[in-house]
Tab-separated table of C-alpha atoms in Angstrom:
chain	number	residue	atom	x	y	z
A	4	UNK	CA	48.126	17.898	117.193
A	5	UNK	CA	48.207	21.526	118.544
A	6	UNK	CA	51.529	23.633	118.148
A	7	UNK	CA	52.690	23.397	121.568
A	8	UNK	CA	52.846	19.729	120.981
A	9	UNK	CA	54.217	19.997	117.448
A	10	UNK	CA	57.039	21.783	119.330
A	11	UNK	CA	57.349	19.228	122.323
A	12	UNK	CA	58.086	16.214	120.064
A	13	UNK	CA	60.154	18.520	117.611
A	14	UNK	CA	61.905	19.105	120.684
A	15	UNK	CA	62.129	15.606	121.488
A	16	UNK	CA	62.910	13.910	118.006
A	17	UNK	CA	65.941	16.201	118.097
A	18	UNK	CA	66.947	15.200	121.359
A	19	UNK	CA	66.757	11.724	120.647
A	20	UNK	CA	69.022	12.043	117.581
A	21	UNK	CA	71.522	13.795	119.807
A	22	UNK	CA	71.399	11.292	122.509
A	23	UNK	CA	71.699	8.601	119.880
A	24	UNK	CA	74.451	10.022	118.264
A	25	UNK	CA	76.494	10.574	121.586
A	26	UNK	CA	75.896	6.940	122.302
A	27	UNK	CA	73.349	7.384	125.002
A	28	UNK	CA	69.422	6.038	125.232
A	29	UNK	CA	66.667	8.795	124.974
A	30	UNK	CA	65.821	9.996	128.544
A	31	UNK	CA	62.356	10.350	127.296
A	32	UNK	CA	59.320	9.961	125.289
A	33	UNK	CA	57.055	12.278	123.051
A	34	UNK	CA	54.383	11.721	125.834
A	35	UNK	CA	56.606	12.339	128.785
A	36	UNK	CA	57.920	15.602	130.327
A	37	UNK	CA	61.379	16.487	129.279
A	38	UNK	CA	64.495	17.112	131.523
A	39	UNK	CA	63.720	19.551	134.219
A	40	UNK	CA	67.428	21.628	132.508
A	41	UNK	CA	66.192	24.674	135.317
A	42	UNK	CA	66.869	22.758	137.981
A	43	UNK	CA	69.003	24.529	140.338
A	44	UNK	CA	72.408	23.111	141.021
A	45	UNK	CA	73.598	25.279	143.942
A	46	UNK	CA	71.866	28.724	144.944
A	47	UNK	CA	71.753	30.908	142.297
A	48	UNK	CA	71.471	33.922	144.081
A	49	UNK	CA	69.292	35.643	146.904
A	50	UNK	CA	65.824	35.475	146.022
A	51	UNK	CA	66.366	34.668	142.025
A	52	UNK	CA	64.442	31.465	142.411
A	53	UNK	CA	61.309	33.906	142.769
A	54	UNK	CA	62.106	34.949	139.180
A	55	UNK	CA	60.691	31.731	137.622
A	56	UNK	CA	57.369	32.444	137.110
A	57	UNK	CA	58.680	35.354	134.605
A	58	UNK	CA	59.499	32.387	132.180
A	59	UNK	CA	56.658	30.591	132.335
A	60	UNK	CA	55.739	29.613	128.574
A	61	UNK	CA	52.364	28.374	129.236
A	62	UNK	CA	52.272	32.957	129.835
A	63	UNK	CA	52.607	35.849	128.226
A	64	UNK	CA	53.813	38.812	130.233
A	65	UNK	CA	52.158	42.015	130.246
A	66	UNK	CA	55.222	45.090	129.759
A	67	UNK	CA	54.521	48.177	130.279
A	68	UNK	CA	57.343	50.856	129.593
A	69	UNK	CA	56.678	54.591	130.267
A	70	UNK	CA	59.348	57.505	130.136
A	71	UNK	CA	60.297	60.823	128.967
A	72	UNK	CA	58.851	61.100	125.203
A	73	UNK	CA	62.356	62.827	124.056
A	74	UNK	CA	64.323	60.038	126.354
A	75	UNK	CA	62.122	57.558	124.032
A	76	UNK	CA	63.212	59.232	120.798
A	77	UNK	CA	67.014	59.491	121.637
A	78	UNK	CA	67.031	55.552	123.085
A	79	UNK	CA	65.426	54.341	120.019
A	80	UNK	CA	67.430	55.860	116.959
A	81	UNK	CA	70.716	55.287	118.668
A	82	UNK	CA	72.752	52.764	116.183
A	83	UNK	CA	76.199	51.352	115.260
A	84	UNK	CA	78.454	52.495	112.794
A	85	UNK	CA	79.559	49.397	110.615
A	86	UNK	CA	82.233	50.485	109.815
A	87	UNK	CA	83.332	50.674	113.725
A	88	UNK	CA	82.129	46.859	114.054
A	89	UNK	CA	83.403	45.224	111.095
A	90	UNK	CA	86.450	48.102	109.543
A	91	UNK	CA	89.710	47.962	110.560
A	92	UNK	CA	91.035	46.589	113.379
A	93	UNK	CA	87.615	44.725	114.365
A	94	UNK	CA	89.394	41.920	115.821
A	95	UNK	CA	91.428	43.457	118.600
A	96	UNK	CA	88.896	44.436	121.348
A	97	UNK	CA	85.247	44.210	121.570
A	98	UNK	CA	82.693	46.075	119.759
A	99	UNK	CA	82.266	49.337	122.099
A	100	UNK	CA	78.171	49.800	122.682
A	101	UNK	CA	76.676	53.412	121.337
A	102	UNK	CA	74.223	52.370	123.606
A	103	UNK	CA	73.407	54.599	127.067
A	104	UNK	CA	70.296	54.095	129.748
A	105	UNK	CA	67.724	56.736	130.632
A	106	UNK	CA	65.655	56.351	133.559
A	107	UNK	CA	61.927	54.832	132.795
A	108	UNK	CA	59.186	53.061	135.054
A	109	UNK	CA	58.066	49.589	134.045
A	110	UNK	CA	54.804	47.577	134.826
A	111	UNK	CA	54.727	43.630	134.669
A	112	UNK	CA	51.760	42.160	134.996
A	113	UNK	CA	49.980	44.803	137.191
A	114	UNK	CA	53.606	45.267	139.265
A	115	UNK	CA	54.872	48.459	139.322
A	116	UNK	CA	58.934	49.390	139.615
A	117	UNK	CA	59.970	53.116	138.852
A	118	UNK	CA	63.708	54.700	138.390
A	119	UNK	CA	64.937	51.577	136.289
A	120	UNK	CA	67.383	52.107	133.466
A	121	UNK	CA	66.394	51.056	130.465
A	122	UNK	CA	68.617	50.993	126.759
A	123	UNK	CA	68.607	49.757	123.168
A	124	UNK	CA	70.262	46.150	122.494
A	125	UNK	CA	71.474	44.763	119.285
A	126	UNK	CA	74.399	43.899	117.289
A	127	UNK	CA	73.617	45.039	113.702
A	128	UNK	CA	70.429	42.947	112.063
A	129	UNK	CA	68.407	43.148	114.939
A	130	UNK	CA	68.669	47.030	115.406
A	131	UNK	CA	65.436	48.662	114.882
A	132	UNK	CA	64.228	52.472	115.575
A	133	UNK	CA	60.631	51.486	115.813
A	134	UNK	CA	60.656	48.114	117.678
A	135	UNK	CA	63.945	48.228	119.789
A	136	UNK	CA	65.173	45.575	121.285
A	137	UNK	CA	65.529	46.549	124.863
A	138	UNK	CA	67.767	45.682	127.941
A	139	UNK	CA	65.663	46.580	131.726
A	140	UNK	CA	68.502	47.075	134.510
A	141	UNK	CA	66.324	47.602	137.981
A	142	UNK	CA	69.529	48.422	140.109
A	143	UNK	CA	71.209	50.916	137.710
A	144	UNK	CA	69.752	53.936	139.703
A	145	UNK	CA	68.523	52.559	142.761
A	146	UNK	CA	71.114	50.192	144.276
A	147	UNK	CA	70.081	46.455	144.619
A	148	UNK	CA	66.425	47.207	143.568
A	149	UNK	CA	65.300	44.145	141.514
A	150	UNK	CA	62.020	42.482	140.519
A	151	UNK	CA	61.060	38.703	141.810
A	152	UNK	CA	65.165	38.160	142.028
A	153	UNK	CA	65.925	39.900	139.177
A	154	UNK	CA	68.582	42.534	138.156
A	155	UNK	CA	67.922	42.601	134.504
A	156	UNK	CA	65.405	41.802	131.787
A	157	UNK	CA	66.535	41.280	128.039
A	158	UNK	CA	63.743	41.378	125.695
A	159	UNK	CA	64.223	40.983	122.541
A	160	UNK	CA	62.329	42.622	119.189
A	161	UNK	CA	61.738	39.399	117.049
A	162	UNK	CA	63.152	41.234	113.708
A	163	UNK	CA	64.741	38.069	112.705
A	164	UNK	CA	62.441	35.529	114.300
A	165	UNK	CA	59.057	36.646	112.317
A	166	UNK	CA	57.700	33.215	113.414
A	167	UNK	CA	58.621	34.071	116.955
A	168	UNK	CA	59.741	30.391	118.180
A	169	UNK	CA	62.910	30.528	116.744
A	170	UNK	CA	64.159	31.525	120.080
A	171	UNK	CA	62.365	29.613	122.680
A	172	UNK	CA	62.598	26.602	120.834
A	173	UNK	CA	66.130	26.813	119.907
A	174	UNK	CA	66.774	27.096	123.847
A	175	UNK	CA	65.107	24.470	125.047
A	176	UNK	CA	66.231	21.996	122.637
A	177	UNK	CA	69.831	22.976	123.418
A	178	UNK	CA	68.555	22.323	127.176
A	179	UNK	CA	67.154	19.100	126.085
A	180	UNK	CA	70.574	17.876	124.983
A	181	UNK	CA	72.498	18.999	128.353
A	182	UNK	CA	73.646	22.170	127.312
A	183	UNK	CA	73.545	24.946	129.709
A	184	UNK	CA	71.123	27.481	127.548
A	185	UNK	CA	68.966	30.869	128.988
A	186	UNK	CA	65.520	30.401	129.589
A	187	UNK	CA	62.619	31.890	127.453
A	188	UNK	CA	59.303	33.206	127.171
A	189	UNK	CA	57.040	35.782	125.537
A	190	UNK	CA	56.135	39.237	126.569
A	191	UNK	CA	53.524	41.745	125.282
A	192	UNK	CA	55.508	45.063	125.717
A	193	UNK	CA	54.136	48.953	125.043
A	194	UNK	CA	55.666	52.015	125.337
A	195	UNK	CA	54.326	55.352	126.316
A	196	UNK	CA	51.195	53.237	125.839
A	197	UNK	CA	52.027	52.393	122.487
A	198	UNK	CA	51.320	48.838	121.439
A	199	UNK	CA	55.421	47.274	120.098
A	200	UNK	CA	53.786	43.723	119.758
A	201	UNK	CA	55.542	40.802	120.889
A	202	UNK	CA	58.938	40.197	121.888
A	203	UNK	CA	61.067	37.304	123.918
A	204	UNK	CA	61.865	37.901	127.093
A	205	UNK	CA	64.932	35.967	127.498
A	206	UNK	CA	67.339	34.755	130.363
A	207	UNK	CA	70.314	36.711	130.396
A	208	UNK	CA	73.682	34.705	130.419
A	209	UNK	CA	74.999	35.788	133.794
A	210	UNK	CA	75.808	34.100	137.098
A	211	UNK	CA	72.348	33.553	139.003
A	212	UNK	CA	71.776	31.505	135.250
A	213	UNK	CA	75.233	30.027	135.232
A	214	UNK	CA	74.614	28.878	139.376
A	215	UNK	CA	71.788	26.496	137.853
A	216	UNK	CA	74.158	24.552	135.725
A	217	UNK	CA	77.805	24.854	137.869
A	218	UNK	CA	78.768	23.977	140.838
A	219	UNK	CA	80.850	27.279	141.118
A	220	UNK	CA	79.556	30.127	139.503
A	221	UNK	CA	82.374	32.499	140.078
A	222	UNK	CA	84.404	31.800	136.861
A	223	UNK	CA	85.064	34.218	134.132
A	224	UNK	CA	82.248	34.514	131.283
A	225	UNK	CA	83.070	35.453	128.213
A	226	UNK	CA	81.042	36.853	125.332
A	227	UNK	CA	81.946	35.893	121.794
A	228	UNK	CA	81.041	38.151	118.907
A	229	UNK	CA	82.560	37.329	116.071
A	230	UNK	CA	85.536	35.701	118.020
A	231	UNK	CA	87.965	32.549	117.563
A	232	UNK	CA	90.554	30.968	119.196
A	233	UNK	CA	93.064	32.176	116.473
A	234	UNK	CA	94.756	34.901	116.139
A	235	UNK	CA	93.681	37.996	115.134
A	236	UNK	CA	90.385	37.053	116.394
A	237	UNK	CA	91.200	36.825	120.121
A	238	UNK	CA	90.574	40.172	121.189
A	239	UNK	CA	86.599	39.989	120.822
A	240	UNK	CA	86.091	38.549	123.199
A	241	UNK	CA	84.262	40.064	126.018
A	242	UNK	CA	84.413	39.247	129.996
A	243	UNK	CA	81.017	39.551	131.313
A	244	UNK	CA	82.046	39.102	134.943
A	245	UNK	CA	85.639	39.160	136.514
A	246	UNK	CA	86.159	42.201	134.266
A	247	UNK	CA	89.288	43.395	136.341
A	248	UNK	CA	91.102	40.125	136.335
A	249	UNK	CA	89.201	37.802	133.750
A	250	UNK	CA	90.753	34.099	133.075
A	251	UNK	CA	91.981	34.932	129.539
A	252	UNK	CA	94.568	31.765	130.246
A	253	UNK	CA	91.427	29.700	129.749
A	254	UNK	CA	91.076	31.251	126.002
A	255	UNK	CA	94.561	31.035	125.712
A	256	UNK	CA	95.115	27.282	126.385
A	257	UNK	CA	92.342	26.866	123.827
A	258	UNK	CA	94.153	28.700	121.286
A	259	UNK	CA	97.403	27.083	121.719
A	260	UNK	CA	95.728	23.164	121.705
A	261	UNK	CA	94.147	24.568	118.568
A	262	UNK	CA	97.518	25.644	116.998
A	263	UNK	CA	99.418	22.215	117.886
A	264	UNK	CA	100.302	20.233	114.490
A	265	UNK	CA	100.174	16.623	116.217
A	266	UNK	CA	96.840	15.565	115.779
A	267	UNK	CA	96.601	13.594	118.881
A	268	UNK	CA	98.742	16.339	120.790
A	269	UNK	CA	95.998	18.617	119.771
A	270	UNK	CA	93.279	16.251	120.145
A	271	UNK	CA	94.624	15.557	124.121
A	272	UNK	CA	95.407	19.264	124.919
A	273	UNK	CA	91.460	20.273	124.005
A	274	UNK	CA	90.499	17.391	125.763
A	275	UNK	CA	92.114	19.521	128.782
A	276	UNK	CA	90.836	22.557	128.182
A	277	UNK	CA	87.573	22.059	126.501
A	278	UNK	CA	84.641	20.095	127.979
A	279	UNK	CA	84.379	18.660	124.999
A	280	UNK	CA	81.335	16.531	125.567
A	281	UNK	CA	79.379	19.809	126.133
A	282	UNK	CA	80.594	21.369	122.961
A	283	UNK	CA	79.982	17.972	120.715
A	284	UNK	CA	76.169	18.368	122.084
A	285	UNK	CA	76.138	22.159	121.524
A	286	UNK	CA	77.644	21.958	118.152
A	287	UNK	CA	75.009	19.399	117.040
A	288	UNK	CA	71.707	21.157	117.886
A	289	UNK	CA	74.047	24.092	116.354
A	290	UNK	CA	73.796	22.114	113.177
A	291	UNK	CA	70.350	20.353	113.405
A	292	UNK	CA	68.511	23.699	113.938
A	293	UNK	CA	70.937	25.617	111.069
A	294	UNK	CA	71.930	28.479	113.512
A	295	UNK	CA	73.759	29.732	110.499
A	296	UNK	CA	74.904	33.089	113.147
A	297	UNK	CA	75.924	30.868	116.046
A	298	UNK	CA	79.870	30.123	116.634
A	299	UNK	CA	79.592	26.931	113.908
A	300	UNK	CA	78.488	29.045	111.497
A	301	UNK	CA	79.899	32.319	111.796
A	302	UNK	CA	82.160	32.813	114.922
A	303	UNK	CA	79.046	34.920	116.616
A	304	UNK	CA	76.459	34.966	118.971
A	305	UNK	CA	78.214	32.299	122.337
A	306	UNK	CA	79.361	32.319	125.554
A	307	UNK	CA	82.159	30.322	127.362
A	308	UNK	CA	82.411	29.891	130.808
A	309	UNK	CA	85.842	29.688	132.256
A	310	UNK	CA	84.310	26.549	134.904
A	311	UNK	CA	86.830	27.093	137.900
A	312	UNK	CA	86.080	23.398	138.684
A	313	UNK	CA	88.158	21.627	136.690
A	314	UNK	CA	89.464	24.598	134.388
A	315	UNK	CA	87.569	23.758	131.022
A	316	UNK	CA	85.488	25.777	128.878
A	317	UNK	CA	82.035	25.708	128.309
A	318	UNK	CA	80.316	26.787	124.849
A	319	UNK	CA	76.741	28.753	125.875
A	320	UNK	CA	74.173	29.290	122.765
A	321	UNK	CA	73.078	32.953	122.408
A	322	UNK	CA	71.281	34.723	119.493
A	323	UNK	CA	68.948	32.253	118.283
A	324	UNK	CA	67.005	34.332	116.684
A	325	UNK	CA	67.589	32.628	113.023
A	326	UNK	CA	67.319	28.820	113.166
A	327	UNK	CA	65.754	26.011	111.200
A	328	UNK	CA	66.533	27.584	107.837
A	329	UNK	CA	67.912	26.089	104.752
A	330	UNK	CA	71.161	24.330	104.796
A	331	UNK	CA	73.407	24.259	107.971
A	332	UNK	CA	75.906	25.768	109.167
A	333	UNK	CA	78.585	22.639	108.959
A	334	UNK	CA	79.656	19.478	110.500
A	335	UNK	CA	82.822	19.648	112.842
A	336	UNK	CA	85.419	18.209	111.210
C-alpha cells in the first residue's frame, strides 16, 4: 500500500469512527473518493475559484522568493518577547505582532509577481531565523494585485511537523467529518536562491475560504490564541474581519451560557449560541489526532465564525502542526 493510500484510509477509518459516533452511516469507503469538503457553497470571491490548482496535493509548488539581502536579514531574526505573550496581563487583548512586510518578488511555478509584501509568521515554537515561516500579501503595495484569485499565501516552515503530514492530513480529516477546515498542500520555497526545503502552503482562514462552507460570509471571524469563553481570557481574541464593529455579542452569549449553574439552562443556552453539532465533530478529530495545541487541549490555535445566519458560532481548526502524538488532549465532558 503506498503512503498516499496509507493516508486515504487513515483518513477514512477516522471518519468512519466520527460518523459512527454521531449516529450517522459512513458516506464512504476506503476505495471510494471522499467528500468533495471544497465545494463551493456560494461565490467565494471574484476569480478565487482560479486559486485551486495552488492546492493541488497530487503537486508540489515551485516558490521562489527574491529581495533585498538586508530586507532578508531584518524579516528573518524578527521575534517575540515571551514575556509580552505570556507576562502580565496576557489575557486582555491580543498578542500585538513584531512582525512588519518588506517588499519582495515571488515566482510560482514559472509565474512571476513583483512588489508583494512579504513577513515572518509564528506564534512562539514555530519561530525560526533560518527557515521562517512566511505570510505573501500580493495587494499590500499594489492595490488589488493577486495571483490565480489570491490575496495571500501562508506557508508554513514545518518546525513542528518534521514528518510534514501533520498538517495536510489533520485538515482533511477535519474536512472529512464536516468541519469547515483550510485547504493544504506542499511547496518547495528558496530565497535569494537559497534552497529553505519544504514547507505547507496552507489556506488562510478568511472569507473567500469561509464563502465555501456559509451561506453568508460576511460574519465576524475571530482568532483564538490562547482564548476562552471565561473571564480573564476573553480579550484574546482577535477579529479577523469586521475589525471596526466585530460581533463580540456572539462571544459574549457563549460566555454567559457557559457561566449558567442549571445544567439544562446551560445545556439549552449553548444549544443557541453554539452550533454544537459542528463543535462535537471538531472536538473529536481534536481528540482522535491528539492536537494537544488546538482549543481542547490548550485554548490555542481556532477560529470561530460569528455565522450571521442563524447567529451561532462555528469552531475552525488552525495550527495543526503537532498531531497524532501520544496521549490526547481530553474528552469533553
Amino acid at each position: 500500500m503506498t503512503t498516499v493510500s496509507r493516508n486515504a484510509a487513515l483518513v477514512w477509518a477516522m471518519a468512519t469512527v466520527l460518523a459512527t459516533a454521531c449516529g450517522e452511516p459512513p458516506a464512504t469507503t476506503p476505495d471510494a473518493e471522499l467528500p468533495d469538503a471544497a465545494a463551493p457553497a456560494v461565490d467565494a470571491g471574484p476569480g478565487y475559484e482560479a486559486a485551486d490548482w495552488l492546492f493541488d496535493d497530487t503537486h508540489v509548488l515551485t516558490v521562489e522568493l527574491t529581495l533585498a539581502p538586508a530586507d532578508w536579514d531584518a524579516l528573518r531574526t524578527q521575534s517575540r518577547n515571551v514575556l509580552s505573550v505570556l507576562g502580565e496581563g496576557c489575557g486582555e487583548a491580543p498578542a500585538v505582532s513584531p512582525f512588519t512586510y518588506v517588499p519582495a518578488t515571488i515566482t510560482i511555478d514559472g509565474a512571476t509577481t513583483a512588489q508583494v509584501g512579504l513577513r515572518k509568521k509564528g506564534f512562539l515554537g514555530s519561530l525560526d531565523p533560518i527557515r521562517p515561516s512566511l505570510i505573501v500579501d500580493f495587494d499590500r503595495y499594489v492595490d488589488g494585485q493577486a495571483f490565480s484569485g489570491l490575496r495571500k499565501l501562508t506557508l508554513n516552515n514545518n518546525k513542528q511537523d518534521p514528518g510534514l503530514v501533520d498538517q495536510c492530513l489533520g485538515y482533511q480529516l477535519f474536512a472529512a467529518a464536516g468541519v469547515p477546515a483550510p485547504r493544504c498542500t506542499f511547496a518547495a520555497v528558496s530565497v535569494n536562491g537559497e534552497d529553505l526545503g519544504v514547507y505547507t502552503h496552507v489556506e488562510r482562514v478568511e472569507p473567500p475560504m469561509l464563502a465555501r462552507h456559509f451561506a453568508d460570509a460576511s460574519g465576524t471571524l475571530f482568532e483564538g490564541t490562547l482564548s476562552d469563553f471565561r473571564d480573564g481570557w476573553m480579550g484574546t481574541f482577535e477579529p479577523k474581519t469586521n475589525e471596526g464593529a466585530p460581533d463580540v455579542a456572539a462571544l459574549e452569549r457563549v460566555r454567559a451560557a457557559l457561566a449558567l449553574a442549571d445544567d439544562d439552562a446551560m445545556a439549552a443556552a449553548v444549544e443557541a449560541a453554539v452550533d454544537v453539532d459542528r463543535f462535537l465533530r471538531f472536538w473529536a478529530i481534536e481528540t482522535m489526532t491528539a492536537h494537544w495545541d488546538g482549543y481542547a487541549g490548550n485554548d490555542n490555535n481556532f477560529f470561530v465564525y460569528a455565522d450571521p445566519t442563524g447567529g451561532k458560532l462555528t469552531f475552525l481548526p488552525w495550527g495543526t502542526d503537532q498531531l497524532f502524538g501520544p496521549g490526547s488532549p481530553g474528552i469533553p465532558g
